[in-house]
Amino acid sequence: MHTTINQPRGRRIAIIGAGISGLTLAIELRRRGLEPLVFDRVAELREVGAAVALSANATRYLIERTGIGAGLATAAASVDGLVFRDGRDGRVIGRVSSREEYQATCGAPYYGIHRADLQKLLVDRLGGEGLHLSKACERIEETSDAVRLHFTDGDAVEADLVIGADGARSTLRRHVVGYDDAQFSGCSGWRGIVSPEALADLPDPEAIQFWMGPGGHLLHYPIGSGEQNYLLVRRHDGPWEGPAWATADEEGAHLKAFEGWHPAVQQMIGAAPTGDRWALFQRPPLHQWSRGRVTLMGDAAHALVPHHGQGANQSIEDAIVLADCLIQSLEDGSGWDAARQRYQDVRIERTRKVQIASATTADVLHLPDGERADARNARLAAPDAWERHLGWIHEFQAARSLQPASA
Ligand code: FAD
């Protein structure tokens, strides 16, 4: 059994992974005349119990390019401001960018949305065209003039260009790098989705909020259903044991770790069963995003810790820039190797900066009481907090990096 990409030789594109970046890239390429095939290992695209916050650097493109703006506005919650609080006494340390200020400054909205809802909007937009599920890619074979992808069901497909959009535990990254380079970040987390009725003490339910304290923090934001999505992060003593990225935790372990924190924190984390405790892994920045005919995108290229909520947003930026580079190379005849190099040149520094900022944010959020925590609080309360710490991420327009400087 062999799947065929019905495109002229030289234009056969296979995208491995129908996650956030893979679907965005497929929609954008199809809109502009290319017909990639997308392969995902799962039988059904449906992740339970997790949401993403989509910032303007990504929603701009979801609205302008993929055309899912109306769907997003219905399925997502519009976030009203970023609030930093002391996790123990609940006092506001800093508050930036109300919903209206955010839209005016960034030119696009800030949304909280369930992952499954986002994926559904993207899949509906793609219209099922070229989407192949239950296809787990296990091996990549480079030949002199093509690349052959082998799937666990025995199928194989030949392509001229392969995009590795297969997420943080990428098989294609291992092909590019040569080994598994996942690094435990030193933090682990519990995730949950809580209904508003359980949150009587929660201030600012429409904001995205960080509750900070020594050794841990709670991040939460509203999603379209009216519920709150949370990620509770704790420093972890010693290395992460075992090969699994998530482990079943002792009942109530997360509550014990946050004893004495503000009632709103306790209410939220006590309201929903947490299930597993997730190790937060990252990947070191790479110098090369391609090997042979395989190019990485999204978490496969630069998996980062979620403390700036940027994994999905950076993945969407990647997809838009890669699509622009590929289309441009067809128009000017420069070829796909040049397009891939251009994509890497434009994205590598940006994603490296966001990766580093995401990792160091945990250290800052988790400072013990004392001088350094006081200095952090003063920085977050300062009138230029947005410009100094967040504007460079949220206001960024990735597609502009491809325009000549004069534009
Ligand atoms: P994914 O969306 O993970 O998609 C990868 C796809 O590849 C999957 O569908 C998978 O089934 C498929 N796949 C994997 N291996 C294979 C294979 N061998 N063959 C075929 N298919 C394969 N990001 C944000 O922007 N905002 C947030 O608020 C946020 N919160 C987060 C909270 C937590 C706890 C975590 C862990 C992450 C969070 N992220 C957040 C990160 C975000 O979810 C990811 O960065 C984003 O989904 C990456 O997109 P992607 O397309 O690279 O990969």
Tab-separated table of C-alpha atoms and ligand atoms in Angstrom:
chain	number	residue	atom	x	y	z
A	1	MET	CA	0.000	0.000	0.000
A	2	HIS	CA	1.428	3.396	-0.994
A	3	THR	CA	-0.156	6.808	-0.655
A	4	THR	CA	0.637	9.130	-3.548
A	5	ILE	CA	0.861	12.902	-3.565
A	6	ASN	CA	-0.869	13.843	-6.803
A	7	GLN	CA	1.340	16.779	-7.658
A	8	PRO	CA	3.993	17.298	-10.295
A	9	ARG	CA	7.476	16.117	-9.285
A	10	GLY	CA	9.227	18.867	-7.393
A	11	ARG	CA	5.996	20.095	-5.785
A	12	ARG	CA	5.095	17.130	-3.620
A	13	ILE	CA	4.899	18.401	-0.024
A	14	ALA	CA	4.188	16.183	3.002
A	15	ILE	CA	3.436	17.754	6.380
A	16	ILE	CA	3.881	15.397	9.331
A	17	GLY	CA	1.584	16.488	12.179
A	18	ALA	CA	-1.922	17.957	11.991
A	19	GLY	CA	-1.407	20.070	15.091
A	20	ILE	CA	-1.548	23.814	15.275
A	21	SER	CA	1.376	24.578	12.969
A	22	GLY	CA	0.770	21.760	10.476
A	23	LEU	CA	-2.869	22.695	9.914
A	24	THR	CA	-2.092	26.417	9.652
A	25	LEU	CA	0.593	25.748	7.042
A	26	ALA	CA	-1.653	23.385	5.058
A	27	ILE	CA	-4.507	25.912	4.958
A	28	GLU	CA	-2.220	28.735	3.873
A	29	LEU	CA	-0.485	26.678	1.155
A	30	ARG	CA	-3.792	25.431	-0.249
A	31	ARG	CA	-5.189	28.947	-0.273
A	32	ARG	CA	-2.218	29.898	-2.433
A	33	GLY	CA	-2.365	27.020	-4.879
A	34	LEU	CA	-0.174	24.260	-3.455
A	35	GLU	CA	-1.628	20.915	-2.395
A	36	PRO	CA	0.312	19.406	0.490
A	37	LEU	CA	-0.777	16.214	2.222
A	38	VAL	CA	-0.949	16.227	6.031
A	39	PHE	CA	-0.370	13.054	8.075
A	40	ASP	CA	-1.136	12.593	11.769
A	41	ARG	CA	-0.693	9.538	13.932
A	42	VAL	CA	-3.994	9.939	15.810
A	43	ALA	CA	-7.282	8.496	14.553
A	44	GLU	CA	-9.205	11.549	15.749
A	45	LEU	CA	-7.924	15.096	16.332
A	46	ARG	CA	-9.198	15.739	19.822
A	47	GLU	CA	-7.091	16.724	22.802
A	48	VAL	CA	-9.056	16.765	26.037
A	49	GLY	CA	-8.335	18.909	29.056
A	50	ALA	CA	-6.089	21.580	27.603
A	51	ALA	CA	-6.417	25.054	26.200
A	52	VAL	CA	-4.158	27.647	24.626
A	53	ALA	CA	-3.931	31.397	24.921
A	54	LEU	CA	-3.598	32.898	21.453
A	55	SER	CA	-1.896	36.276	21.384
A	56	ALA	CA	-2.066	38.952	18.697
A	57	ASN	CA	1.163	37.818	17.030
A	58	ALA	CA	-0.807	34.689	16.012
A	59	THR	CA	-4.487	35.751	15.974
A	60	ARG	CA	-3.607	38.409	13.378
A	61	TYR	CA	-2.683	35.599	10.939
A	62	LEU	CA	-5.469	33.236	11.946
A	63	ILE	CA	-7.867	36.043	11.057
A	64	GLU	CA	-6.144	37.523	7.986
A	65	ARG	CA	-4.749	34.369	6.387
A	66	THR	CA	-6.618	31.266	7.501
A	67	GLY	CA	-9.971	33.033	7.611
A	68	ILE	CA	-11.141	31.528	10.906
A	69	GLY	CA	-11.669	34.929	12.581
A	70	ALA	CA	-15.454	34.623	12.928
A	71	GLY	CA	-15.153	31.097	14.308
A	72	LEU	CA	-12.513	32.190	16.787
A	73	ALA	CA	-14.630	35.091	17.999
A	74	THR	CA	-17.427	32.625	18.771
A	75	ALA	CA	-15.428	29.710	20.187
A	76	ALA	CA	-12.874	31.676	22.215
A	77	ALA	CA	-12.986	34.055	25.177
A	78	SER	CA	-11.517	37.505	24.657
A	79	VAL	CA	-8.930	38.118	27.381
A	80	ASP	CA	-9.247	41.368	29.333
A	81	GLY	CA	-5.779	42.337	30.544
A	82	LEU	CA	-2.731	40.609	32.017
A	83	VAL	CA	-2.622	40.660	35.803
A	84	PHE	CA	0.278	39.667	38.073
A	85	ARG	CA	-0.628	38.885	41.686
A	86	ASP	CA	1.072	37.740	44.830
A	87	GLY	CA	-0.039	34.122	45.117
A	88	ARG	CA	-0.370	34.205	48.901
A	89	ASP	CA	-2.202	37.452	49.715
A	90	GLY	CA	-3.682	38.031	46.238
A	91	ARG	CA	-2.626	41.676	45.948
A	92	VAL	CA	-2.195	43.033	42.418
A	93	ILE	CA	1.505	43.514	41.615
A	94	GLY	CA	1.038	44.675	38.030
A	95	ARG	CA	-1.780	45.050	35.535
A	96	VAL	CA	-1.228	45.744	31.846
A	97	SER	CA	-3.215	46.134	28.673
A	98	SER	CA	-6.988	45.932	29.001
A	99	ARG	CA	-8.891	44.251	26.159
A	100	GLU	CA	-9.325	47.575	24.360
A	101	GLU	CA	-5.712	48.706	24.911
A	102	TYR	CA	-4.456	45.331	23.697
A	103	GLN	CA	-6.478	45.463	20.487
A	104	ALA	CA	-5.421	49.068	19.853
A	105	THR	CA	-1.713	48.408	20.513
A	106	CYS	CA	-1.375	45.007	18.855
A	107	GLY	CA	-4.018	45.290	16.132
A	108	ALA	CA	-5.534	41.875	16.917
A	109	PRO	CA	-7.276	40.186	19.868
A	110	TYR	CA	-5.967	38.035	22.717
A	111	TYR	CA	-8.003	34.833	23.050
A	112	GLY	CA	-8.306	31.832	25.349
A	113	ILE	CA	-9.601	28.735	23.545
A	114	HIS	CA	-9.860	25.012	24.103
A	115	ARG	CA	-7.301	23.223	21.918
A	116	ALA	CA	-9.963	20.906	20.509
A	117	ASP	CA	-12.048	23.927	19.427
A	118	LEU	CA	-9.058	25.540	17.709
A	119	GLN	CA	-8.140	22.306	15.962
A	120	LYS	CA	-11.757	21.852	14.812
A	121	LEU	CA	-11.859	25.356	13.343
A	122	LEU	CA	-8.618	24.674	11.460
A	123	VAL	CA	-9.694	21.223	10.244
A	124	ASP	CA	-13.082	22.556	9.098
A	125	ARG	CA	-11.280	25.298	7.214
A	126	LEU	CA	-9.005	22.766	5.558
A	127	GLY	CA	-12.177	20.889	4.629
A	128	GLY	CA	-10.510	17.515	5.146
A	129	GLU	CA	-8.508	18.053	1.959
A	130	GLY	CA	-5.290	16.097	2.001
A	131	LEU	CA	-5.652	15.114	5.668
A	132	HIS	CA	-4.621	11.531	6.485
A	133	LEU	CA	-5.202	10.291	10.036
A	134	SER	CA	-3.920	7.118	11.747
A	135	LYS	CA	-0.586	7.653	9.963
A	136	ALA	CA	2.314	7.584	12.410
A	137	CYS	CA	5.568	8.359	10.633
A	138	GLU	CA	8.300	6.108	12.010
A	139	ARG	CA	11.160	6.329	9.504
A	140	ILE	CA	12.513	8.737	6.914
A	141	GLU	CA	14.553	7.540	3.979
A	142	GLU	CA	16.371	10.103	1.850
A	143	THR	CA	17.006	9.035	-1.728
A	144	SER	CA	19.024	10.942	-4.334
A	145	ASP	CA	16.027	12.860	-5.660
A	146	ALA	CA	13.219	12.502	-3.082
A	147	VAL	CA	12.398	11.450	0.442
A	148	ARG	CA	10.340	8.418	1.413
A	149	LEU	CA	8.273	8.466	4.623
A	150	HIS	CA	7.410	5.155	6.220
A	151	PHE	CA	4.364	4.795	8.469
A	152	THR	CA	3.704	2.249	11.184
A	153	ASP	CA	0.791	0.748	9.209
A	154	GLY	CA	3.183	-0.248	6.417
A	155	ASP	CA	2.214	2.629	4.117
A	156	ALA	CA	4.881	4.837	2.545
A	157	VAL	CA	4.766	8.109	0.666
A	158	GLU	CA	7.309	9.837	-1.532
A	159	ALA	CA	7.734	13.609	-1.348
A	160	ASP	CA	10.073	16.349	-2.522
A	161	LEU	CA	9.752	18.351	0.668
A	162	VAL	CA	8.791	17.180	4.167
A	163	ILE	CA	7.754	19.509	6.964
A	164	GLY	CA	8.217	18.116	10.453
A	165	ALA	CA	5.332	19.615	12.413
A	166	ASP	CA	5.079	16.668	14.772
A	167	GLY	CA	5.303	18.533	18.060
A	168	ALA	CA	7.486	18.494	21.149
A	169	ARG	CA	8.221	14.755	20.945
A	170	SER	CA	9.033	14.936	17.260
A	171	THR	CA	10.256	11.917	15.315
A	172	LEU	CA	11.429	14.181	12.505
A	173	ARG	CA	13.533	16.287	14.844
A	174	ARG	CA	15.356	13.122	15.834
A	175	HIS	CA	16.028	12.574	12.128
A	176	VAL	CA	17.402	16.115	11.757
A	177	VAL	CA	19.404	16.211	15.011
A	178	GLY	CA	20.420	12.562	15.188
A	179	TYR	CA	19.380	11.919	18.798
A	180	ASP	CA	16.700	12.835	21.359
A	181	ASP	CA	17.689	16.193	22.889
A	182	ALA	CA	14.711	16.824	25.239
A	183	GLN	CA	15.725	18.698	28.397
A	184	PHE	CA	13.716	18.686	31.623
A	185	SER	CA	13.179	22.346	32.549
A	186	GLY	CA	13.193	21.766	36.314
A	187	CYS	CA	9.458	22.478	36.571
A	188	SER	CA	6.408	20.270	36.377
A	189	GLY	CA	2.770	21.215	36.191
A	190	TRP	CA	-0.839	20.212	36.653
A	191	ARG	CA	-3.539	21.310	34.204
A	192	GLY	CA	-7.241	21.708	34.743
A	193	ILE	CA	-10.440	23.287	33.415
A	194	VAL	CA	-12.847	24.662	36.023
A	195	SER	CA	-16.407	25.947	35.722
A	196	PRO	CA	-17.072	29.521	36.956
A	197	GLU	CA	-19.587	28.353	39.614
A	198	ALA	CA	-16.683	26.817	41.551
A	199	LEU	CA	-14.754	30.101	41.604
A	200	ALA	CA	-16.716	32.468	43.857
A	201	ASP	CA	-13.541	34.171	45.164
A	202	LEU	CA	-11.830	34.695	41.802
A	203	PRO	CA	-11.077	38.344	41.017
A	204	ASP	CA	-10.722	39.455	37.369
A	205	PRO	CA	-12.158	36.288	35.784
A	206	GLU	CA	-11.809	37.752	32.299
A	207	ALA	CA	-8.079	38.438	32.593
A	208	ILE	CA	-5.090	36.182	32.083
A	209	GLN	CA	-3.514	36.008	35.522
A	210	PHE	CA	-0.212	34.927	37.045
A	211	TRP	CA	-0.288	34.202	40.789
A	212	MET	CA	3.374	34.242	41.794
A	213	GLY	CA	5.168	32.830	44.814
A	214	PRO	CA	8.335	31.119	46.002
A	215	GLY	CA	8.867	27.930	43.999
A	216	GLY	CA	5.680	28.001	41.947
A	217	HIS	CA	2.923	29.880	40.149
A	218	LEU	CA	-0.628	29.530	38.896
A	219	LEU	CA	-1.518	30.755	35.403
A	220	HIS	CA	-5.133	30.832	34.272
A	221	TYR	CA	-7.371	32.433	31.670
A	222	PRO	CA	-10.976	32.151	30.451
A	223	ILE	CA	-11.910	30.007	27.452
A	224	GLY	CA	-14.960	30.165	25.189
A	225	SER	CA	-17.105	27.836	27.295
A	226	GLY	CA	-16.937	30.344	30.190
A	227	GLU	CA	-14.641	27.989	32.111
A	228	GLN	CA	-11.142	28.794	33.369
A	229	ASN	CA	-8.155	26.895	32.031
A	230	TYR	CA	-5.283	26.652	34.482
A	231	LEU	CA	-1.683	25.536	34.611
A	232	LEU	CA	-0.196	25.137	38.068
A	233	VAL	CA	3.612	25.028	38.018
A	234	ARG	CA	5.951	23.815	40.728
A	235	ARG	CA	9.741	23.525	40.904
A	236	HIS	CA	10.775	19.929	40.971
A	237	ASP	CA	13.501	18.525	43.189
A	238	GLY	CA	16.036	16.593	41.153
A	239	PRO	CA	15.753	15.137	37.656
A	240	TRP	CA	12.532	13.883	36.109
A	241	GLU	CA	12.417	10.116	36.571
A	242	GLY	CA	11.408	7.776	33.814
A	243	PRO	CA	10.725	8.073	30.108
A	244	ALA	CA	7.115	9.328	30.374
A	245	TRP	CA	6.444	13.066	30.194
A	246	ALA	CA	3.456	12.765	32.503
A	247	THR	CA	3.026	10.715	35.622
A	248	ALA	CA	0.007	9.830	37.738
A	249	ASP	CA	0.283	11.828	40.941
A	250	GLU	CA	-0.650	11.025	44.494
A	251	GLU	CA	-4.203	12.311	45.113
A	252	GLY	CA	-4.110	15.939	46.332
A	253	ALA	CA	-0.315	16.356	45.879
A	254	HIS	CA	-0.838	19.638	44.028
A	255	LEU	CA	-2.987	21.015	46.864
A	256	LYS	CA	-0.342	20.175	49.436
A	257	ALA	CA	2.288	22.016	47.383
A	258	PHE	CA	0.201	25.217	47.456
A	259	GLU	CA	-1.069	25.139	51.035
A	260	GLY	CA	-1.428	28.654	52.465
A	261	TRP	CA	-1.919	30.297	49.042
A	262	HIS	CA	-4.833	32.664	48.397
A	263	PRO	CA	-8.382	31.179	48.656
A	264	ALA	CA	-9.001	31.854	44.948
A	265	VAL	CA	-5.947	29.743	44.091
A	266	GLN	CA	-7.027	26.939	46.409
A	267	GLN	CA	-10.552	27.047	45.028
A	268	MET	CA	-9.384	26.773	41.436
A	269	ILE	CA	-6.870	23.988	41.887
A	270	GLY	CA	-9.175	22.080	44.225
A	271	ALA	CA	-12.175	22.238	41.899
A	272	ALA	CA	-11.139	19.843	39.150
A	273	PRO	CA	-9.398	16.492	39.249
A	274	THR	CA	-5.889	17.131	37.921
A	275	GLY	CA	-5.019	13.669	36.685
A	276	ASP	CA	-1.407	13.580	35.664
A	277	ARG	CA	1.522	15.729	36.650
A	278	TRP	CA	3.317	16.946	33.523
A	279	ALA	CA	7.048	17.353	33.240
A	280	LEU	CA	7.779	20.587	31.385
A	281	PHE	CA	10.405	19.808	28.757
A	282	GLN	CA	12.160	22.059	26.285
A	283	ARG	CA	14.551	21.553	23.383
A	284	PRO	CA	17.828	23.434	22.997
A	285	PRO	CA	17.935	25.958	20.130
A	286	LEU	CA	19.238	24.438	16.875
A	287	HIS	CA	21.626	25.931	14.307
A	288	GLN	CA	20.021	24.003	11.451
A	289	TRP	CA	16.287	23.427	11.058
A	290	SER	CA	16.686	21.216	7.976
A	291	ARG	CA	18.446	18.053	6.987
A	292	GLY	CA	18.175	16.768	3.445
A	293	ARG	CA	14.617	17.440	2.336
A	294	VAL	CA	13.177	17.603	5.860
A	295	THR	CA	12.502	20.963	7.576
A	296	LEU	CA	11.194	21.480	11.100
A	297	MET	CA	8.453	23.794	12.292
A	298	GLY	CA	6.693	24.617	15.582
A	299	ASP	CA	7.560	22.629	18.710
A	300	ALA	CA	9.598	20.200	16.602
A	301	ALA	CA	11.947	23.090	15.787
A	302	HIS	CA	11.926	24.909	19.130
A	303	ALA	CA	9.794	23.338	21.895
A	304	LEU	CA	9.673	25.780	24.781
A	305	VAL	CA	8.241	25.923	28.269
A	306	PRO	CA	4.760	27.482	28.509
A	307	HIS	CA	5.539	30.368	30.884
A	308	HIS	CA	4.935	33.034	28.222
A	309	GLY	CA	2.102	31.012	26.620
A	310	GLN	CA	3.942	31.172	23.290
A	311	GLY	CA	4.349	27.609	21.959
A	312	ALA	CA	1.274	27.655	19.741
A	313	ASN	CA	1.757	31.310	18.860
A	314	GLN	CA	5.347	30.805	17.696
A	315	SER	CA	4.218	27.744	15.742
A	316	ILE	CA	1.634	29.836	13.891
A	317	GLU	CA	4.262	32.517	13.163
A	318	ASP	CA	6.506	29.754	11.730
A	319	ALA	CA	3.728	28.402	9.505
A	320	ILE	CA	2.966	31.802	8.011
A	321	VAL	CA	6.615	32.657	7.331
A	322	LEU	CA	7.329	29.211	5.862
A	323	ALA	CA	4.287	29.470	3.584
A	324	ASP	CA	5.403	32.923	2.414
A	325	CYS	CA	8.940	31.686	1.725
A	326	LEU	CA	7.741	28.658	-0.248
A	327	ILE	CA	5.319	30.677	-2.356
A	328	GLN	CA	7.896	33.407	-2.959
A	329	SER	CA	10.423	30.825	-4.134
A	330	LEU	CA	7.926	29.458	-6.657
A	331	GLU	CA	7.257	32.950	-7.926
A	332	ASP	CA	10.898	33.984	-8.300
A	333	GLY	CA	12.183	30.528	-9.258
A	334	SER	CA	14.754	30.426	-6.449
A	335	GLY	CA	13.774	26.891	-5.344
A	336	TRP	CA	12.808	25.250	-2.117
A	337	ASP	CA	16.302	25.018	-0.661
A	338	ALA	CA	16.557	28.806	-0.815
A	339	ALA	CA	13.051	29.105	0.668
A	340	ARG	CA	13.923	26.848	3.593
A	341	GLN	CA	17.133	28.746	4.285
A	342	ARG	CA	15.238	32.039	4.211
A	343	TYR	CA	12.588	30.659	6.587
A	344	GLN	CA	15.274	29.525	9.003
A	345	ASP	CA	17.194	32.824	8.768
A	346	VAL	CA	14.044	34.777	9.577
A	347	ARG	CA	12.731	32.557	12.378
A	348	ILE	CA	15.764	31.288	14.243
A	349	GLU	CA	16.608	34.411	16.236
A	350	ARG	CA	13.017	35.293	17.077
A	351	THR	CA	12.181	31.823	18.385
A	352	ARG	CA	15.470	31.601	20.298
A	353	LYS	CA	14.659	34.855	22.098
A	354	VAL	CA	11.165	33.670	22.994
A	355	GLN	CA	12.534	30.301	24.162
A	356	ILE	CA	15.038	31.991	26.455
A	357	ALA	CA	12.478	34.478	27.793
A	358	SER	CA	10.035	31.625	28.493
A	359	ALA	CA	12.640	29.681	30.478
A	360	THR	CA	13.835	32.646	32.541
A	361	THR	CA	10.256	33.755	33.265
A	362	ALA	CA	9.846	30.758	35.575
A	363	ASP	CA	12.843	31.886	37.638
A	364	VAL	CA	11.384	35.367	37.928
A	365	LEU	CA	7.872	34.203	38.843
A	366	HIS	CA	9.239	31.819	41.501
A	367	LEU	CA	11.605	34.171	43.365
A	368	PRO	CA	11.716	33.752	47.134
A	369	ASP	CA	10.596	36.739	49.199
A	370	GLY	CA	13.296	39.375	49.477
A	371	GLU	CA	15.110	42.060	47.549
A	372	ARG	CA	14.950	40.405	44.128
A	373	ALA	CA	11.219	39.695	44.436
A	374	ASP	CA	10.669	43.326	45.479
A	375	ALA	CA	12.631	44.521	42.429
A	376	ARG	CA	10.571	42.232	40.161
A	377	ASN	CA	7.363	43.600	41.639
A	378	ALA	CA	8.537	47.171	41.047
A	379	ARG	CA	9.326	46.326	37.406
A	380	LEU	CA	5.882	44.786	36.866
A	381	ALA	CA	4.174	47.803	38.455
A	382	ALA	CA	6.144	50.351	36.380
A	383	PRO	CA	4.300	52.247	33.619
A	384	ASP	CA	6.645	50.798	30.961
A	385	ALA	CA	6.088	47.155	32.026
A	386	TRP	CA	4.257	46.315	28.796
A	387	GLU	CA	6.928	47.783	26.471
A	388	ARG	CA	9.805	46.258	28.407
A	389	HIS	CA	8.561	42.757	29.021
A	390	LEU	CA	5.666	41.824	26.743
A	391	GLY	CA	5.206	44.186	23.799
A	392	TRP	CA	8.103	42.658	21.808
A	393	ILE	CA	6.344	39.290	21.862
A	394	HIS	CA	2.724	40.286	21.293
A	395	GLU	CA	3.120	43.186	18.847
A	396	PHE	CA	5.473	41.274	16.551
A	397	GLN	CA	4.352	40.766	12.941
A	398	ALA	CA	6.268	37.746	11.677
A	399	ALA	CA	5.425	38.140	7.992
A	400	ARG	CA	6.980	41.606	8.005
A	401	SER	CA	10.428	40.118	8.622
A	402	LEU	CA	10.339	38.975	4.979
A	403	GLN	CA	9.761	42.416	3.561
A	404	PRO	CA	12.721	44.505	2.420
A	405	ALA	CA	13.868	46.983	5.078
A	406	SER	CA	12.479	49.914	3.057
A	407	ALA	CA	8.934	48.462	3.330
B	1	FAD	P1	1.271	20.106	18.131
B	1	FAD	O1	0.144	21.065	18.120
B	1	FAD	O2	1.645	19.433	19.399
B	1	FAD	O3	0.947	19.012	17.020
B	1	FAD	C1	1.799	17.935	16.743
B	1	FAD	C2	0.977	16.887	15.985
B	1	FAD	O4	1.877	15.908	15.456
B	1	FAD	C3	-0.008	16.147	16.871
B	1	FAD	O5	-1.312	16.209	16.296
B	1	FAD	C4	0.536	14.722	16.926
B	1	FAD	O6	-0.488	13.744	17.003
B	1	FAD	C5	1.301	14.619	15.610
B	1	FAD	N1	2.408	13.660	15.607
B	1	FAD	C6	3.370	13.504	16.549
B	1	FAD	N2	4.248	12.565	16.172
B	1	FAD	C7	3.823	12.093	14.959
B	1	FAD	C8	4.316	11.109	14.049
B	1	FAD	N3	5.420	10.410	14.321
B	1	FAD	N4	3.637	10.888	12.895
B	1	FAD	C9	2.500	11.581	12.616
B	1	FAD	N5	1.992	12.535	13.441
B	1	FAD	C10	2.647	12.793	14.596
B	1	FAD	N6	1.045	27.477	23.675
B	1	FAD	C11	0.506	28.705	23.559
B	1	FAD	O7	0.736	29.391	22.551
B	1	FAD	N7	-0.319	29.223	24.533
B	1	FAD	C12	-0.587	28.519	25.679
B	1	FAD	O8	-1.339	29.012	26.525
B	1	FAD	C13	0.011	27.226	25.844
B	1	FAD	N8	-0.179	26.494	26.959
B	1	FAD	C14	0.457	25.295	27.107
B	1	FAD	C15	0.319	24.587	28.306
B	1	FAD	C16	0.993	23.377	28.471
B	1	FAD	C17	0.869	22.641	29.774
B	1	FAD	C18	1.803	22.853	27.430
B	1	FAD	C19	2.531	21.536	27.594
B	1	FAD	C20	1.924	23.540	26.225
B	1	FAD	C21	1.269	24.771	26.067
B	1	FAD	N9	1.404	25.488	24.884
B	1	FAD	C22	0.842	26.727	24.785
B	1	FAD	C23	2.223	24.979	23.802
B	1	FAD	C24	1.434	24.527	22.565
B	1	FAD	O9	0.450	23.593	22.899
B	1	FAD	C25	2.410	23.936	21.559
B	1	FAD	O10	3.539	24.766	21.470
B	1	FAD	C26	1.786	23.846	20.170
B	1	FAD	O11	0.704	22.968	20.167
B	1	FAD	C27	2.836	23.388	19.156
B	1	FAD	O12	2.251	23.228	17.894
B	1	FAD	P2	2.846	22.175	16.890
B	1	FAD	O13	2.049	22.285	15.653
B	1	FAD	O14	4.320	22.343	16.806
B	1	FAD	O15	2.613	20.767	17.596
